[in-house]
CSV table of C-alpha atoms in Angstrom, one decimal:
chain,number,residue,atom,x,y,z
A,389,MET,CA,132.7,67.5,115.8
A,390,LYS,CA,136.3,66.8,114.8
A,391,TYR,CA,137.6,68.0,118.1
A,392,LEU,CA,135.7,65.2,119.9
A,393,ALA,CA,136.6,62.4,117.5
A,394,ALA,CA,138.4,60.4,120.1
A,395,TYR,CA,135.6,60.5,122.6
A,396,PRO,CA,132.8,57.8,123.0
A,397,ALA,CA,129.8,58.3,120.7
A,398,PRO,CA,127.3,58.9,123.5
A,399,LEU,CA,129.4,61.7,124.9
A,400,VAL,CA,129.8,63.3,121.5
A,401,GLU,CA,126.0,62.9,120.9
A,402,ARG,CA,125.3,64.7,124.1
A,403,VAL,CA,127.5,67.6,123.1
A,404,ARG,CA,125.8,67.7,119.7
A,405,ARG,CA,122.4,67.7,121.3
A,406,LEU,CA,123.4,70.6,123.6
A,407,MET,CA,124.6,72.5,120.5
A,408,VAL,CA,121.4,72.0,118.6
A,409,GLU,CA,119.3,73.1,121.6
A,410,GLY,CA,121.6,76.2,122.0
A,411,ARG,CA,122.5,75.2,125.6
A,412,LEU,CA,126.2,74.4,125.1
A,413,ALA,CA,127.3,78.0,124.9
A,414,VAL,CA,125.2,78.9,128.0
A,415,LEU,CA,126.6,75.9,130.0
A,416,LEU,CA,130.2,76.8,129.1
A,417,ALA,CA,129.7,80.5,129.8
A,418,GLU,CA,128.2,79.7,133.3
A,419,ARG,CA,131.0,77.2,134.1
A,420,TYR,CA,133.7,79.6,132.9
A,421,PRO,CA,132.5,83.2,133.4
A,422,THR,CA,135.7,85.2,132.8
A,423,ARG,CA,138.7,85.4,130.6
A,424,HIS,CA,142.2,85.3,131.9
A,425,ALA,CA,144.4,88.5,132.1
A,426,VAL,CA,147.5,87.0,130.3
A,427,ARG,CA,147.6,89.1,127.0
A,428,THR,CA,151.3,89.5,126.1
A,429,ASP,CA,154.1,87.1,125.5
A,430,ALA,CA,155.9,88.5,128.5
A,431,LEU,CA,153.0,87.9,130.8
A,432,LEU,CA,152.6,84.4,129.3
A,433,TYR,CA,156.3,83.6,130.0
A,434,ALA,CA,155.9,84.8,133.6
A,435,TYR,CA,152.7,82.7,134.0
A,436,VAL,CA,154.4,79.6,132.6
A,437,ALA,CA,157.6,80.1,134.7
A,438,GLU,CA,155.5,80.4,137.8
A,439,LEU,CA,153.6,77.2,137.1
A,440,LYS,CA,156.9,75.4,136.2
A,441,ALA,CA,158.5,76.6,139.4
A,442,ALA,CA,155.6,75.4,141.5
A,443,LEU,CA,155.0,72.1,139.6
A,444,MET,CA,158.2,71.0,137.9
A,445,ARG,CA,161.2,72.6,139.7
A,446,LYS,CA,163.7,70.1,138.4
A,447,ALA,CA,162.7,70.4,134.7
A,448,GLN,CA,165.0,72.0,132.2
A,449,PRO,CA,164.7,75.8,131.8
A,450,LEU,CA,162.6,77.3,129.1
A,451,SER,CA,164.2,79.8,126.7
A,452,ARG,CA,161.0,81.1,125.2
A,453,VAL,CA,157.3,81.1,125.7
A,454,SER,CA,154.9,82.9,123.4
A,455,PHE,CA,151.4,83.0,121.8
A,456,ASP,CA,151.6,81.9,118.2
A,457,ASN,CA,148.8,82.9,115.9
A,458,ARG,CA,150.2,80.6,113.2
A,459,LEU,CA,149.3,77.4,115.1
A,460,HIS,CA,146.3,76.0,113.4
A,461,LEU,CA,143.6,74.3,115.4
A,462,VAL,CA,142.7,72.3,112.4
A,463,HIS,CA,145.9,70.3,112.9
A,464,HIS,CA,145.0,69.8,116.5
A,465,ALA,CA,147.9,72.0,117.6
A,466,LEU,CA,146.7,74.0,120.7
A,467,GLY,CA,150.3,74.4,121.7
A,468,THR,CA,153.8,73.1,120.9
A,469,HIS,CA,156.9,72.2,122.8
A,470,THR,CA,160.1,72.2,120.8
A,471,THR,CA,163.7,71.5,121.7
A,472,ILE,CA,166.4,73.0,119.5
A,473,ALA,CA,169.8,71.5,120.0
A,474,ARG,CA,173.1,73.2,119.0
A,475,VAL,CA,176.7,72.4,119.4
A,476,GLN,CA,178.7,75.2,121.0
A,477,GLY,CA,182.4,74.7,121.7
A,478,GLY,CA,182.1,71.0,122.0
A,479,LYS,CA,179.0,71.1,124.2
A,480,LEU,CA,175.5,70.3,123.2
A,481,LYS,CA,173.2,73.1,124.2
A,482,ALA,CA,169.4,72.7,124.1
A,483,LYS,CA,166.8,75.5,124.0
A,484,ARG,CA,163.3,74.6,124.9
A,485,GLU,CA,160.3,76.7,123.6
A,486,ILE,CA,156.6,76.5,124.3
A,487,ARG,CA,154.2,78.1,121.9
A,488,ILE,CA,150.5,78.5,122.7
A,489,ALA,CA,147.9,79.0,120.0
A,490,GLY,CA,146.7,82.6,119.8
A,491,VAL,CA,143.1,81.6,120.5
A,492,PHE,CA,144.1,81.1,124.1
A,493,ARG,CA,144.5,84.9,124.6
A,494,ASP,CA,140.7,85.1,124.8
A,495,LEU,CA,139.7,82.0,126.8
A,496,PRO,CA,139.1,81.4,130.5
A,497,PRO,CA,142.0,80.8,132.8
A,498,GLU,CA,141.2,77.1,133.2
A,499,PHE,CA,141.7,76.5,129.5
A,500,LEU,CA,145.0,78.4,129.5
A,501,ARG,CA,146.2,76.5,132.5
A,502,MET,CA,145.2,73.2,130.9
A,503,VAL,CA,147.2,73.8,127.7
A,504,VAL,CA,150.3,75.1,129.7
A,505,VAL,CA,150.2,72.1,132.0
A,506,HIS,CA,150.0,69.9,128.8
A,507,GLU,CA,153.1,71.5,127.3
A,508,LEU,CA,155.0,71.5,130.6
A,509,ALA,CA,154.3,67.8,130.9
A,510,HIS,CA,156.2,67.3,127.6
A,511,LEU,CA,159.3,68.5,129.3
A,512,ARG,CA,159.3,65.1,131.1
A,513,GLU,CA,157.2,62.9,128.9
A,514,ARG,CA,157.5,63.2,125.1
A,515,GLU,CA,154.6,60.9,124.0
A,516,HIS,CA,150.9,61.1,124.8
A,517,ASP,CA,150.9,58.0,126.8
A,518,LYS,CA,149.5,56.9,130.2
A,519,ALA,CA,152.5,58.4,132.1
A,520,PHE,CA,152.0,61.7,130.2
A,521,TYR,CA,148.3,62.0,131.2
A,522,GLN,CA,149.0,60.9,134.8
A,523,LEU,CA,151.5,63.8,135.0
A,524,CYS,CA,149.0,66.2,133.6
A,525,VAL,CA,146.4,65.2,136.1
A,526,HIS,CA,149.0,65.4,138.9
A,527,MET,CA,149.7,69.0,137.9
A,528,GLU,CA,146.0,69.9,137.3
A,529,PRO,CA,143.5,67.5,138.9
A,530,ASP,CA,140.7,68.8,136.6
A,531,TYR,CA,142.8,68.4,133.4
A,532,HIS,CA,140.5,66.0,131.6
A,533,ARG,CA,137.4,68.1,132.3
A,534,TYR,CA,139.0,71.3,131.1
A,535,GLU,CA,140.3,69.5,128.0
A,536,PHE,CA,136.8,68.1,127.2
A,537,ASP,CA,135.1,71.5,127.8
A,538,LEU,CA,137.7,73.2,125.6
A,539,ARG,CA,137.1,70.7,122.8
A,540,ALA,CA,133.3,71.2,123.1
A,541,TYR,CA,133.8,74.9,122.9
A,542,LEU,CA,136.0,74.5,119.8
A,543,CYS,CA,133.2,72.4,118.2
A,544,HIS,CA,130.8,75.2,119.1
A,545,VAL,CA,133.0,77.8,117.3
A,546,ASP,CA,133.7,75.4,114.4
A,547,ALA,CA,129.9,75.1,113.9
A,548,GLY,CA,129.6,78.9,113.5
A,549,GLY,CA,128.9,79.7,117.1
A,550,ALA,CA,129.9,83.1,118.6
A,551,ALA,CA,133.0,83.5,120.7
A,552,LEU,CA,131.9,83.3,124.4
A,553,TRP,CA,134.7,85.5,125.7
A,554,PRO,CA,135.3,88.0,122.9
A,555,ALA,CA,138.4,90.2,122.9
A,556,SER,CA,136.4,93.4,123.1
A,557,LEU,CA,135.5,92.6,126.7
A,558,ALA,CA,139.1,93.1,127.9
């Protein structure tokens, strides 16, 4: 239950009980019945650019957005936002990149939106503080529910549970 370590014990116990009873997978599959259609880095870039244009018009442009199979969920990295600064001709240029863990290729659209909103929020707020999460909720009102459900799903998979939205269904 490492993905739920920061949550209150009664909530973690409820998820554990649902897993033991075999009801967690059913509940998640009913709540999130389909996978999203974003499969390539080009589609992901377009998806992120559309959200950024709608939610954060004044934020700095992104130079790259991609799925990254090297991001390890064990290190709690569902996505990363990096800024690479270079000096070019006396000017400081910054490139901003967002990388989304490859596991998100095969998850529901709500989970993809949640992690993209999270990484977009880092364009304005660097730290995971109150202002950061307020921005996430401003961009996606159900942010916390999606994050919790995603973490519950990751616990299900970590415990040996089957993928609920397997890639073969594409």
